[in-house]
Amino acid sequence: MSPILFALCAALTAGQAGPAFRLAVEVPLQDFGGIPFVYDLDGDGRHEFLWLQSPGIFHSKVFDVPPWQGRFTPEERAHFCLTATDAEGHVLWKVGEPWAGTRPFVTHCGERALDCADIDGDGSKEVVCVRRQELLVIDGASGAIERAVSTPADNAQIVRLAHSGTGAGDWTILVKNSESSYPPHEYANPAWFYNPHLDLLKTADYHGAGHAPVVRDLDGDGLDEFLIGYNAVDHVLEALWTFQAVPQDQWDPVDMHVDTIATGVIGGRLCVALAASDFEYLLDAKTGGLVWKYKGTHPQSCVVARLDPDEAEPQVLVHNKRADLQLIGADGKERWHVTPHESFPYGQAEPCKRQAFHTFDPLTVLRGMGPGGTDWVAFSDAGWPYVIDADGHQHEVFPHTPNAAQDWGDVPGRPDDYGYGFYVRVANLDGDPAEEVLISDRRFAWVYERETAP
């Protein structure tokens, strides 16, 4: 689509969508741009940014086999830089030095490599992250490394923090492998649990462990549980339930792992939505009992969002791998099924023509930003992000500048592993009652405010 035609379509669809967004600021990221994380690091009510440059899972020697063998230089596999900035892009602190290679650095699955909370109860937040074969605890305000420990294997990649006791410093750190494993562990196993002092509490394997564990209070007792694959684990690290998707003799840990987990109240009860293999599952969060399942082409990502203004409770939106979008109602029936359009307002670089995006978190819920206080979902797996509404319409509501153009030539792998594509995050960035939307790549960040009320 030509830039002129794209702009015309964007203007028309933005008018149809109701509330639109205003570009508040465009921030150049200099040389530190990477995967964005948004937290209030200093407790002032405004969120700051963390920009992670890391090879993600590719730092592990488990990937030193075909088809990856020889693809990454030692410098790429060892690279790590974590930069904290304010919303205007001013650097607050750095751990490591930004990438200075001649080609873009590789990253894969780094989107779950850190988490942030006051885990020691001292009144200030800590950033807990993986750096190669280390687990780091970093002071959120200053960037000083407070503690570090070597992980039991070099394929640790995911970090999640859970409030596991009644005291301010009662936290448990989940550290987990995300994909390929070392024997005797199955795919995406094991998980390691630490206390805030980085003492290892437990090592465990979980059925269908997958890429995206979730921490949530499932029973309303004020303490967090872990959702890992098809399993719920309580605050004392005992399994609450395991959902068996297929008979054990049909189990395939590589093909049937859980890609994404989402939670929400559906049908008057807290439920867990799982995108796994060929199915989307909805489970009762307390018991693990099956509410419904729906067969898709390959459910890869899901969110629980109230898109339909005629419904008091949310629906489940599913994105199938490099394919279509489906909205599934509380009754487990499909509401609509659409093929998302590509979105390249300044042209599509050759690597993006060769292979479609397959980003880790292509669906971002914009809570309460739709008509009548409903939700919208921002979709980012087709280029420049756009909004999906209750009817599956796709609205270009985020104004773009020429800096949204992406073309830095050929890359040796998936284009989104080398910086093509965009991230979307939602947070309160300026301290007012409303949340803003952040869109970013490695070079620029764009902050959007809602133009009109829904």
Coordinates of C-alpha atoms in Angstrom, one line a residue:
M1 CA 0.0 0.0 0.0
S2 CA 1.3 3.4 -0.9
P3 CA 2.0 5.9 1.9
I4 CA -0.7 8.2 0.6
L5 CA -3.3 5.5 0.4
F6 CA -2.2 4.2 3.8
A7 CA -2.7 7.6 5.4
L8 CA -6.1 8.0 3.8
C9 CA -7.2 4.6 5.2
A10 CA -5.8 5.5 8.6
A11 CA -7.7 8.7 8.7
L12 CA -11.0 7.0 7.8
T13 CA -10.6 4.1 10.2
A14 CA -9.5 6.4 13.0
G15 CA -12.7 8.3 12.5
Q16 CA -14.8 5.1 12.7
A17 CA -13.0 3.8 15.8
G18 CA -14.3 6.4 18.3
P19 CA -11.5 7.6 20.6
A20 CA -8.3 8.2 18.8
F21 CA -4.7 8.8 20.1
R22 CA -2.5 11.8 20.0
L23 CA 1.3 11.5 19.6
A24 CA 2.5 13.2 22.8
V25 CA 6.3 12.7 22.3
E26 CA 8.8 10.9 20.1
V27 CA 11.9 9.9 21.9
P28 CA 15.2 8.9 20.2
L29 CA 16.8 6.0 22.0
Q30 CA 20.3 6.6 20.9
D31 CA 22.3 3.3 21.1
F32 CA 20.6 1.7 24.2
G33 CA 17.2 0.8 22.6
G34 CA 16.0 -2.7 23.1
I35 CA 13.1 -4.6 24.7
P36 CA 11.0 -2.2 26.7
F37 CA 9.9 -2.7 30.3
V38 CA 7.8 -0.1 32.2
Y39 CA 8.0 0.2 36.0
D40 CA 7.8 3.0 38.6
L41 CA 11.4 2.5 39.7
D42 CA 11.6 5.3 42.3
G43 CA 8.1 5.3 43.7
D44 CA 7.1 8.8 42.5
G45 CA 3.9 7.6 40.7
R46 CA 5.4 8.0 37.3
H47 CA 6.7 5.0 35.4
E48 CA 10.2 4.8 34.0
F49 CA 11.6 2.7 31.2
L50 CA 14.0 -0.2 31.2
W51 CA 15.6 -1.0 27.8
L52 CA 17.1 -4.5 27.6
Q53 CA 19.7 -5.5 25.1
S54 CA 20.3 -9.3 25.4
P55 CA 20.5 -12.3 23.2
G56 CA 17.8 -13.8 25.2
I57 CA 17.7 -17.6 24.9
F58 CA 20.6 -17.5 22.4
H59 CA 23.2 -17.0 25.1
S60 CA 22.7 -20.6 26.0
K61 CA 25.0 -23.4 24.6
V62 CA 21.9 -25.5 24.2
F63 CA 21.4 -23.6 20.9
D64 CA 25.0 -24.4 19.6
V65 CA 23.4 -27.0 17.2
P66 CA 21.9 -26.7 13.8
P67 CA 20.2 -24.6 12.5
W68 CA 21.6 -22.0 15.0
Q69 CA 25.2 -23.3 15.1
G70 CA 27.6 -20.7 13.9
R71 CA 24.9 -18.0 13.4
F72 CA 25.9 -15.9 16.5
T73 CA 29.3 -14.4 17.3
P74 CA 30.7 -14.8 20.8
E75 CA 30.1 -11.0 21.2
E76 CA 26.4 -11.4 20.3
R77 CA 26.0 -14.3 22.8
A78 CA 27.7 -12.5 25.6
H79 CA 26.1 -9.1 25.1
F80 CA 24.1 -7.5 27.9
C81 CA 23.0 -3.9 28.5
L82 CA 20.1 -2.8 30.7
T83 CA 19.4 1.0 30.6
A84 CA 16.9 2.9 32.8
T85 CA 15.5 6.1 31.5
D86 CA 12.7 8.5 32.3
A87 CA 9.8 9.1 30.0
E88 CA 11.7 11.7 28.1
G89 CA 14.6 9.4 27.4
H90 CA 17.1 10.8 29.9
V91 CA 19.4 8.0 31.1
L92 CA 19.1 7.3 34.8
W93 CA 21.6 4.3 35.0
K94 CA 23.1 1.5 32.9
V95 CA 24.3 -2.0 33.6
G96 CA 26.7 -2.9 30.8
E97 CA 27.4 -1.1 27.5
P98 CA 25.2 -0.7 24.5
W99 CA 25.7 -2.8 21.4
A100 CA 28.3 -1.5 19.0
G101 CA 28.4 -4.2 16.4
T102 CA 28.2 -3.7 12.7
R103 CA 24.9 -5.6 12.3
P104 CA 21.8 -5.5 14.7
F105 CA 22.2 -7.7 17.8
V106 CA 20.1 -10.8 18.0
T107 CA 17.5 -11.3 20.8
H108 CA 14.8 -13.9 21.3
C109 CA 12.5 -14.4 24.2
G110 CA 14.0 -11.6 26.3
E111 CA 10.6 -10.1 26.9
R112 CA 10.3 -12.2 30.1
A113 CA 13.9 -11.9 31.3
L114 CA 13.2 -9.5 34.2
D115 CA 10.7 -8.4 36.8
C116 CA 10.5 -5.6 39.3
A117 CA 9.2 -5.3 42.9
D118 CA 10.4 -4.4 46.5
I119 CA 11.4 -8.0 47.2
D120 CA 13.4 -7.3 50.4
G121 CA 10.9 -5.0 52.1
D122 CA 13.2 -2.0 52.4
G123 CA 10.8 0.4 50.7
S124 CA 12.5 0.6 47.4
K125 CA 12.1 -1.6 44.3
E126 CA 14.6 -4.1 42.9
V127 CA 15.0 -5.3 39.3
V128 CA 15.6 -9.0 39.1
C129 CA 16.9 -10.2 35.8
V130 CA 18.9 -12.8 33.9
R131 CA 22.3 -11.9 32.6
R132 CA 23.8 -14.8 30.7
Q133 CA 24.2 -17.6 33.4
E134 CA 23.6 -15.2 36.3
L135 CA 20.6 -14.0 38.2
L136 CA 21.0 -10.3 39.3
V137 CA 19.2 -8.2 41.9
I138 CA 19.6 -4.5 40.9
D139 CA 18.6 -1.5 42.9
G140 CA 15.8 0.1 40.9
A141 CA 16.7 3.7 41.8
S142 CA 20.5 3.6 41.3
G143 CA 21.2 0.6 39.1
A144 CA 23.7 -0.8 41.6
I145 CA 23.9 -4.6 41.6
E146 CA 22.9 -5.7 45.1
R147 CA 23.3 -9.5 44.6
A148 CA 24.2 -12.0 42.0
V149 CA 24.3 -15.8 41.7
S150 CA 25.1 -18.3 39.0
T151 CA 22.1 -20.2 37.8
P152 CA 22.2 -24.0 37.7
A153 CA 22.3 -24.1 33.9
D154 CA 22.9 -21.5 31.2
N155 CA 19.4 -21.7 29.7
A156 CA 17.6 -19.7 32.4
Q157 CA 15.7 -16.9 30.8
I158 CA 12.3 -16.1 32.5
V159 CA 12.0 -14.2 35.7
R160 CA 8.7 -13.8 37.7
L161 CA 8.3 -12.4 41.2
A162 CA 5.5 -13.6 43.6
H163 CA 4.4 -12.2 46.9
S164 CA 4.5 -15.4 48.9
G165 CA 4.0 -14.3 52.5
T166 CA 2.4 -11.7 54.7
G167 CA 5.6 -9.8 55.3
A168 CA 6.9 -7.0 53.1
G169 CA 10.0 -9.1 52.2
D170 CA 8.2 -12.4 51.7
W171 CA 8.8 -12.9 48.0
T172 CA 9.6 -15.9 45.8
I173 CA 11.6 -15.5 42.6
L174 CA 10.7 -17.9 39.7
V175 CA 13.5 -18.4 37.2
K176 CA 12.8 -20.7 34.3
N177 CA 14.0 -22.1 31.1
S178 CA 11.9 -21.0 28.2
E179 CA 12.5 -23.4 25.3
S180 CA 15.1 -26.1 24.5
S181 CA 16.3 -28.0 27.5
Y182 CA 19.2 -30.1 28.7
P183 CA 18.5 -33.8 29.4
P184 CA 16.8 -35.2 31.4
H185 CA 14.4 -32.2 31.4
E186 CA 11.5 -31.8 28.9
Y187 CA 11.0 -28.8 26.7
A188 CA 10.9 -25.5 28.6
N189 CA 11.9 -27.1 31.9
P190 CA 13.1 -26.9 34.6
A191 CA 11.9 -24.1 36.9
W192 CA 14.1 -22.8 39.7
F193 CA 12.7 -20.9 42.8
Y194 CA 14.8 -18.5 44.9
N195 CA 14.2 -16.4 47.9
P196 CA 15.2 -12.7 47.9
H197 CA 18.7 -13.5 49.1
L198 CA 19.1 -15.7 46.0
D199 CA 19.1 -19.0 48.0
L200 CA 17.8 -21.8 45.7
L201 CA 14.6 -23.1 47.3
K202 CA 13.5 -25.7 44.7
T203 CA 14.0 -27.1 41.3
A204 CA 11.0 -28.6 39.5
D205 CA 9.7 -29.7 36.2
Y206 CA 6.1 -28.9 35.1
H207 CA 3.8 -30.4 32.5
G208 CA 3.8 -28.3 29.3
A209 CA 5.8 -25.6 31.0
G210 CA 6.1 -23.3 28.0
H211 CA 7.2 -19.7 27.5
A212 CA 5.0 -17.4 29.7
P213 CA 4.4 -18.2 33.3
V214 CA 2.0 -15.9 35.1
V215 CA 1.9 -14.8 38.8
R216 CA -1.6 -14.1 40.3
D217 CA -3.5 -14.5 43.5
L218 CA -5.9 -17.3 42.4
D219 CA -7.8 -17.8 45.6
G220 CA -8.1 -14.3 47.0
D221 CA -6.0 -14.9 50.1
G222 CA -3.6 -12.1 49.3
L223 CA -0.7 -14.4 48.3
D224 CA 0.4 -15.2 44.8
E225 CA 0.3 -18.5 43.0
F226 CA 2.2 -19.4 39.9
L227 CA 0.7 -20.6 36.6
I228 CA 3.3 -22.6 34.7
G229 CA 2.2 -24.4 31.6
Y230 CA -0.8 -26.6 32.5
N231 CA -0.2 -26.2 36.2
A232 CA -1.0 -24.1 39.2
V233 CA 1.6 -23.9 42.0
D234 CA 0.8 -22.3 45.4
H235 CA 2.9 -19.9 47.4
V236 CA 4.7 -22.7 49.3
L237 CA 5.6 -24.3 45.9
E238 CA 3.2 -27.2 46.0
A239 CA 1.2 -28.1 43.0
L240 CA -2.5 -27.2 43.2
W241 CA -3.6 -28.8 40.0
T242 CA -2.4 -30.0 36.6
F243 CA -4.6 -30.0 33.5
Q244 CA -4.0 -33.0 31.3
A245 CA -4.8 -31.9 27.8
V246 CA -4.3 -35.3 26.2
P247 CA -3.7 -38.9 27.5
Q248 CA -0.1 -39.4 28.6
D249 CA 0.6 -41.8 25.8
Q250 CA -0.2 -39.0 23.3
W251 CA 1.9 -36.4 25.0
D252 CA 4.5 -34.4 23.0
P253 CA 6.3 -31.9 25.1
V254 CA 7.7 -29.9 22.2
D255 CA 4.4 -29.6 20.2
M256 CA 2.0 -29.3 23.1
H257 CA 3.6 -26.9 25.5
V258 CA 1.7 -23.8 26.6
D259 CA 2.7 -20.7 24.6
T260 CA 0.6 -18.0 26.5
I261 CA -1.4 -17.8 29.7
A262 CA -4.0 -15.1 30.5
T263 CA -6.5 -14.7 33.4
G264 CA -9.8 -13.0 33.9
V265 CA -13.3 -13.4 35.4
I266 CA -15.5 -15.2 32.9
G267 CA -18.9 -16.7 33.9
G268 CA -18.6 -15.3 37.4
R269 CA -15.4 -17.1 38.2
L270 CA -11.7 -16.5 37.8
C271 CA -10.5 -18.4 34.8
V272 CA -7.2 -19.3 33.1
A273 CA -6.9 -19.1 29.3
L274 CA -4.2 -21.2 27.7
A275 CA -3.0 -20.9 24.1
A276 CA -1.4 -24.3 23.6
S277 CA -0.7 -26.4 20.5
D278 CA -3.8 -26.6 18.3
F279 CA -6.3 -25.5 21.1
E280 CA -7.3 -22.6 23.2
Y281 CA -8.4 -23.8 26.6
L282 CA -10.4 -22.1 29.4
L283 CA -9.9 -23.5 32.9
D284 CA -11.4 -22.8 36.3
A285 CA -8.5 -21.1 38.1
K286 CA -9.2 -22.7 41.5
T287 CA -9.7 -26.3 40.3
G288 CA -8.0 -26.6 36.9
G289 CA -11.3 -28.0 35.5
L290 CA -12.0 -27.5 31.8
V291 CA -14.6 -24.9 31.1
W292 CA -14.3 -25.1 27.3
K293 CA -11.7 -25.8 24.6
Y294 CA -11.7 -24.5 21.0
K295 CA -9.5 -25.8 18.2
G296 CA -7.6 -23.2 16.1
T297 CA -4.9 -23.3 13.5
H298 CA -2.2 -22.9 16.2
P299 CA -3.2 -20.6 19.1
Q300 CA 0.0 -18.8 20.0
S301 CA -1.1 -15.8 22.0
C302 CA -4.3 -14.9 23.9
V303 CA -5.7 -12.2 26.1
V304 CA -8.8 -11.8 28.2
A305 CA -10.5 -8.5 27.3
R306 CA -14.0 -7.1 27.4
L307 CA -14.4 -6.1 23.8
D308 CA -18.1 -6.5 23.4
P309 CA -20.1 -3.6 25.0
D310 CA -23.2 -5.8 25.2
E311 CA -21.4 -8.2 27.6
A312 CA -20.6 -7.5 31.2
E313 CA -17.7 -9.9 31.3
P314 CA -14.7 -10.3 28.9
Q315 CA -14.0 -12.6 26.0
V316 CA -10.9 -14.4 24.9
L317 CA -9.0 -13.0 21.9
V318 CA -6.6 -15.5 20.3
H319 CA -3.9 -14.9 17.7
N320 CA -2.9 -18.0 15.8
K321 CA 0.8 -18.3 14.9
R322 CA 1.5 -15.9 11.9
A323 CA -2.2 -16.2 11.0
D324 CA -5.7 -15.2 12.0
L325 CA -7.4 -13.6 15.0
Q326 CA -10.4 -15.2 16.8
L327 CA -12.7 -13.8 19.4
I328 CA -14.2 -16.5 21.6
G329 CA -17.1 -15.8 23.9
A330 CA -17.7 -16.9 27.5
D331 CA -19.7 -19.9 26.1
G332 CA -16.7 -21.1 24.1
K333 CA -18.2 -20.2 20.7
E334 CA -16.4 -18.2 18.1
R335 CA -17.8 -14.6 17.7
W336 CA -15.6 -13.7 14.7
H337 CA -12.6 -14.8 12.8
V338 CA -10.5 -12.3 10.8
T339 CA -7.2 -12.2 8.9
P340 CA -5.2 -9.2 10.1
H341 CA -3.9 -6.8 7.5
E342 CA -0.3 -5.9 7.1
S343 CA 0.7 -2.4 8.3
F344 CA 3.8 -0.9 6.7
P345 CA 3.1 2.8 6.1
Y346 CA 6.6 3.5 4.7
G347 CA 7.1 0.3 2.8
Q348 CA 8.1 -3.2 3.8
A349 CA 11.8 -4.2 4.1
E350 CA 12.8 -7.3 2.2
P351 CA 13.5 -9.5 5.4
C352 CA 9.9 -8.8 6.4
K353 CA 8.6 -9.9 3.0
R354 CA 10.6 -13.1 3.4
Q355 CA 9.2 -14.1 6.8
A356 CA 6.2 -12.8 8.7
F357 CA 6.6 -11.5 12.2
H358 CA 6.2 -13.9 15.1
T359 CA 6.7 -11.6 18.1
F360 CA 6.4 -12.8 21.7
D361 CA 3.5 -10.6 22.8
P362 CA 1.6 -9.3 19.8
L363 CA -1.6 -8.6 21.8
T364 CA -1.7 -5.7 24.3
V365 CA -5.0 -4.9 26.1
L366 CA -5.9 -1.2 26.3
R367 CA -8.1 -1.4 29.4
G368 CA -11.2 0.8 29.3
M369 CA -10.0 2.7 26.2
G370 CA -12.8 1.5 23.9
P371 CA -16.4 2.7 23.6
G372 CA -18.4 2.7 26.8
G373 CA -15.4 1.8 28.8
T374 CA -14.8 -1.5 26.9
D375 CA -11.3 -2.7 26.1
W376 CA -9.4 -2.4 22.9
V377 CA -6.5 -4.7 21.9
A378 CA -3.4 -3.3 20.1
F379 CA -2.0 -5.8 17.6
S380 CA 1.7 -5.6 16.6
D381 CA 2.4 -8.8 14.7
A382 CA 1.7 -7.2 11.3
G383 CA 4.0 -4.2 11.3
W384 CA 3.0 -0.8 12.7
P385 CA 0.6 -1.5 15.5
Y386 CA -3.1 -0.9 15.2
V387 CA -6.3 -1.5 17.3
I388 CA -8.7 -4.4 17.1
D389 CA -12.3 -3.6 18.3
A390 CA -15.3 -5.6 19.4
D391 CA -16.3 -6.6 15.8
G392 CA -12.8 -7.5 14.6
H393 CA -12.3 -4.2 12.8
Q394 CA -8.8 -3.0 12.5
H395 CA -8.3 0.7 13.1
E396 CA -5.1 2.7 12.4
V397 CA -5.3 5.1 15.3
F398 CA -1.7 5.6 16.2
P399 CA -0.2 8.5 14.1
H400 CA 3.3 7.7 12.8
T401 CA 6.3 9.8 11.9
P402 CA 8.8 9.1 9.2
N403 CA 11.0 7.5 11.9
A404 CA 8.7 4.6 11.9
A405 CA 10.2 3.4 8.6
Q406 CA 12.4 0.3 9.1
D407 CA 14.9 -1.0 6.6
W408 CA 18.4 -1.9 7.7
G409 CA 19.0 -4.6 5.2
D410 CA 19.2 -8.4 5.4
V411 CA 19.5 -10.3 8.7
P412 CA 20.5 -13.9 9.3
G413 CA 17.3 -15.0 11.0
R414 CA 13.8 -14.0 11.9
P415 CA 13.4 -10.2 11.3
D416 CA 11.8 -9.6 14.6
D417 CA 14.9 -11.1 16.3
Y418 CA 17.0 -8.4 14.7
G419 CA 14.9 -5.3 15.5
Y420 CA 12.3 -5.3 12.8
G421 CA 8.8 -4.7 14.2
F422 CA 7.4 -2.8 17.2
Y423 CA 6.6 -3.3 20.9
V424 CA 3.5 -2.0 22.6
R425 CA 3.2 -1.2 26.3
V426 CA 0.5 0.6 28.5
A427 CA 1.4 2.5 31.6
N428 CA 0.9 5.8 33.5
L429 CA 3.9 7.7 32.2
D430 CA 3.1 11.3 33.4
G431 CA 1.4 10.8 36.8
D432 CA -2.1 11.9 35.7
P433 CA -5.1 9.5 36.1
A434 CA -5.0 8.3 32.5
E435 CA -2.6 5.6 31.1
E436 CA -0.6 6.2 28.0
V437 CA 0.4 3.9 25.2
L438 CA 4.1 3.3 24.3
I439 CA 5.1 2.1 20.9
S440 CA 8.8 1.5 20.4
D441 CA 11.5 -0.2 18.4
R442 CA 15.3 -0.1 19.0
R443 CA 15.6 3.4 17.6
F444 CA 12.7 5.4 18.8
A445 CA 9.8 5.4 21.3
W446 CA 6.5 7.0 20.7
V447 CA 4.2 7.9 23.6
Y448 CA 0.4 8.3 22.8
E449 CA -2.4 9.9 24.8
R450 CA -6.0 9.2 24.2
E451 CA -7.4 12.1 22.2
T452 CA -11.0 11.8 23.3
A453 CA -12.9 9.9 26.0
P454 CA -14.8 6.8 25.1

